[in-house]
């Protein structure tokens, strides 16, 4: 899920009191029962017989439920039904890269409070994507499933077995705040890893599920900017060839049991109530899917999206679109129940619509073994499995395999433990590990400094510093310093000390663009907004927090020069909310010296005293060391995450200066970038000998890093995304047309900093000539790979294709297969890569079908998309796409090219249309007008007053004018009229352009002869 922790008010750091929910929850429980099964419940009902088919068991149970009971199951918190011995069931435990968190209906005083698991934390998803290892992913998924079962065994009310993972949204734009949650910008790689992860979570029993993975978030969710109001405009080719693929393949492989809808709109229609969930997604499998909404999504339909007028209409549309469960209104299921009942009473829903959804829900619960005697084959798993030795080993393997060696000039790496005995480990991430929004709690921590110290042992020396400034803030008017508490619980910040004692000293961590966090030197706690005993926010601050965290990150500040000193500006995320008090964003000393929020005019001007320079400290530490390891990167709650996109891919300015200073002090400098997204490391690439990337990789990060740095393991991670040289290489984040805008490695024509698939090794590999065999539509490519180096190493052999001729714009290259091979030094291994000819199809918009064209294809095998080592050719006999016949009804959305046009909803239920404004156009290439056409009929809608035009032009948007359709107002965006106009001089084979004179919607058109 996307928003569950915001919904359930995590960490108690919310300014507003929660809406009481206990009374409502008790009311529902009273209506449909409590968690305790009735003594009279029969154990021999057919739905409890595991020998019967799932469908028969579901039918039996469905028939025993009253309508009220069935409706009650539509909410995320499904109540118990004691008369049938059925327990409570909760959807949605987060398990993105390890068992993470869930919500507790029984928590007091606020039902639905977050419960965080202390469990195995694997690398972030983008890091798992960098492993390029589906076999490893299945093992990780299996471990996550086991730990979910263990927690479920302890408390099934909290730890449900429907796991909301993996996220398969493609990493189209690296500025997306949730880049850490996806696997790759490539659809095939994402799909293969998601399939493996899902298979592992589900288990291998043919009749039962260990857990039930749900894919997030359908569809085209790759921006957080106004995410519940923006529409992802997907032309058919982009939707079919790109965005649908990582959903379709895992579902087709039965590696997922459902899909979660996204917050955004898809071609103008909210994903929450999009018919794809019923009409398309369910067509990809014969298995029953249990689909869920994202948190609050149904309410957005009447709130921020204003798509429906009432919640009854919205919930009816959501249910009829194929969503089975409503994640909304915290634990207050009575709101959904009332809306569904109203929809039934008004004829917006039929009882059969409710039954369909409940049938999907019960099918999953049966497959999870809930109604089996003893709970099914996976019910024996206990919490003892959590953080066990096998899972620790697996976490270390995953953390190691995801690290990517970006640069290694002059064989700077690996370090030699016999010679590089004195190692400086510096930087803001050198001695800490951070969790992220979708992490569980770390059961233990091995930081980079810890790992290197352990690897060197007693014969080595590790000198370390976080390389951050230590400062004190003094009020010149009183001569007193800002002071916190000395014990673990901290204290309110106030003007107290007359000298900069430990409690008045703060370490400043720079996270870029002026944003910083303050950690008190006395107790090591981070400064953040303080909450009272009831969990309500106050306007005060304390040094009492372990790390920046929470839905509204409330530990961020900026120091703004002002006169002879600085103002302290509070930059907590809640200040961007529409209900915030934006004026009160600065700190002032109150009458008693306590720091409180105030306006800029009221703010206290502080003198910033630098007690210790972080850069100077790092330079001293690095000078004379055998090697300097600089660990920089991101804070996952600050540098882009759910609800917050990035505006730059650059490192924090202070971190860049640190690298430059250490590199000057020690030529044997290694930079480790620990973050969740591509970074513009242009200076570093030119000036630093070695660069290594890692995601935030969990408890084993330090051990994994040390094994790579000292050559115990050869790096095998490969980039799952293109790394660009500049932010300017990217178009607007809301532009989803990767074909038109040349996005991702598929279409990007520039020179990236590091190409998709890039990653260096301590081995050196020579590729032989690839050999291609095509038998009955199955293509096999074999290529010998020789390790010419001195160490055994893994190579990720990547196969790309490019179609040389086509009716449409084709990718420059596209990943078709890959294999991770282990090659001993001096030995040769043959990599075998395969795909089907049908995989070469593109979506033919002229006929709404997948089409393999007759064409020659380049077969490219190499170490990355930018490092091709061998080539071959494949000739494919397919078909020739016929010329367009525009005398047939043609959907406007099926254009071949466009400028400024946007795909929108033809109606609230079905269909796409094109919305365009003055000067915009859509093109239809290669139309066969034969002996000529005489007229055009266009189906159009125009909401605004007045007339506009649609010009028909030939061979270009400024080409010869063949006719003009005059479009009057139709009064509503969904009120379409068929309008006609004469066409002249349109004969033969032509590219036809529709050029728009003003705001209008076009559903379709046809020419007449």
mmCIF file of C-alpha atoms in Angstrom, residues 473 475 478 480-485 490-497 503-504 506 540-543 587-590 592-596 606:
data_model
loop_
_atom_site.group_PDB
_atom_site.id
_atom_site.type_symbol
_atom_site.label_atom_id
_atom_site.label_comp_id
_atom_site.label_asym_id
_atom_site.label_seq_id
_atom_site.Cartn_x
_atom_site.Cartn_y
_atom_site.Cartn_z
ATOM 1 C CA UNK A 473 23.694 28.114 18.291
ATOM 2 C CA UNK A 475 21.490 33.916 21.149
ATOM 3 C CA UNK A 478 21.166 36.667 26.171
ATOM 4 C CA UNK A 480 22.869 31.591 26.050
ATOM 5 C CA UNK A 481 23.126 28.538 23.827
ATOM 6 C CA UNK A 482 20.390 26.293 22.447
ATOM 7 C CA UNK A 483 20.501 23.244 24.711
ATOM 8 C CA UNK A 484 18.919 19.791 24.688
ATOM 9 C CA UNK A 485 18.713 16.947 27.192
ATOM 10 C CA UNK A 490 16.323 14.124 25.479
ATOM 11 C CA UNK A 491 14.530 17.289 26.426
ATOM 12 C CA UNK A 492 12.895 20.345 24.935
ATOM 13 C CA UNK A 493 15.322 22.681 23.212
ATOM 14 C CA UNK A 494 15.779 25.912 25.118
ATOM 15 C CA UNK A 495 18.277 28.648 25.729
ATOM 16 C CA UNK A 496 20.084 27.415 28.833
ATOM 17 C CA UNK A 497 23.836 26.805 28.707
ATOM 18 C CA UNK A 503 24.085 19.275 25.385
ATOM 19 C CA UNK A 504 24.512 22.529 23.437
ATOM 20 C CA UNK A 506 24.782 19.635 17.430
ATOM 21 C CA UNK A 540 8.243 22.881 20.396
ATOM 22 C CA UNK A 541 11.283 20.756 19.614
ATOM 23 C CA UNK A 542 13.320 18.112 21.423
ATOM 24 C CA UNK A 543 16.415 15.960 20.927
ATOM 25 C CA UNK A 587 12.266 29.195 15.545
ATOM 26 C CA UNK A 588 12.268 31.793 18.260
ATOM 27 C CA UNK A 589 13.191 31.696 21.910
ATOM 28 C CA UNK A 590 10.041 32.094 23.987
ATOM 29 C CA UNK A 592 11.178 31.088 29.213
ATOM 30 C CA UNK A 593 13.899 30.332 26.642
ATOM 31 C CA UNK A 594 12.087 27.385 25.011
ATOM 32 C CA UNK A 595 12.342 27.271 21.226
ATOM 33 C CA UNK A 596 8.953 27.489 19.540
ATOM 34 C CA UNK A 606 21.351 32.963 16.262
#
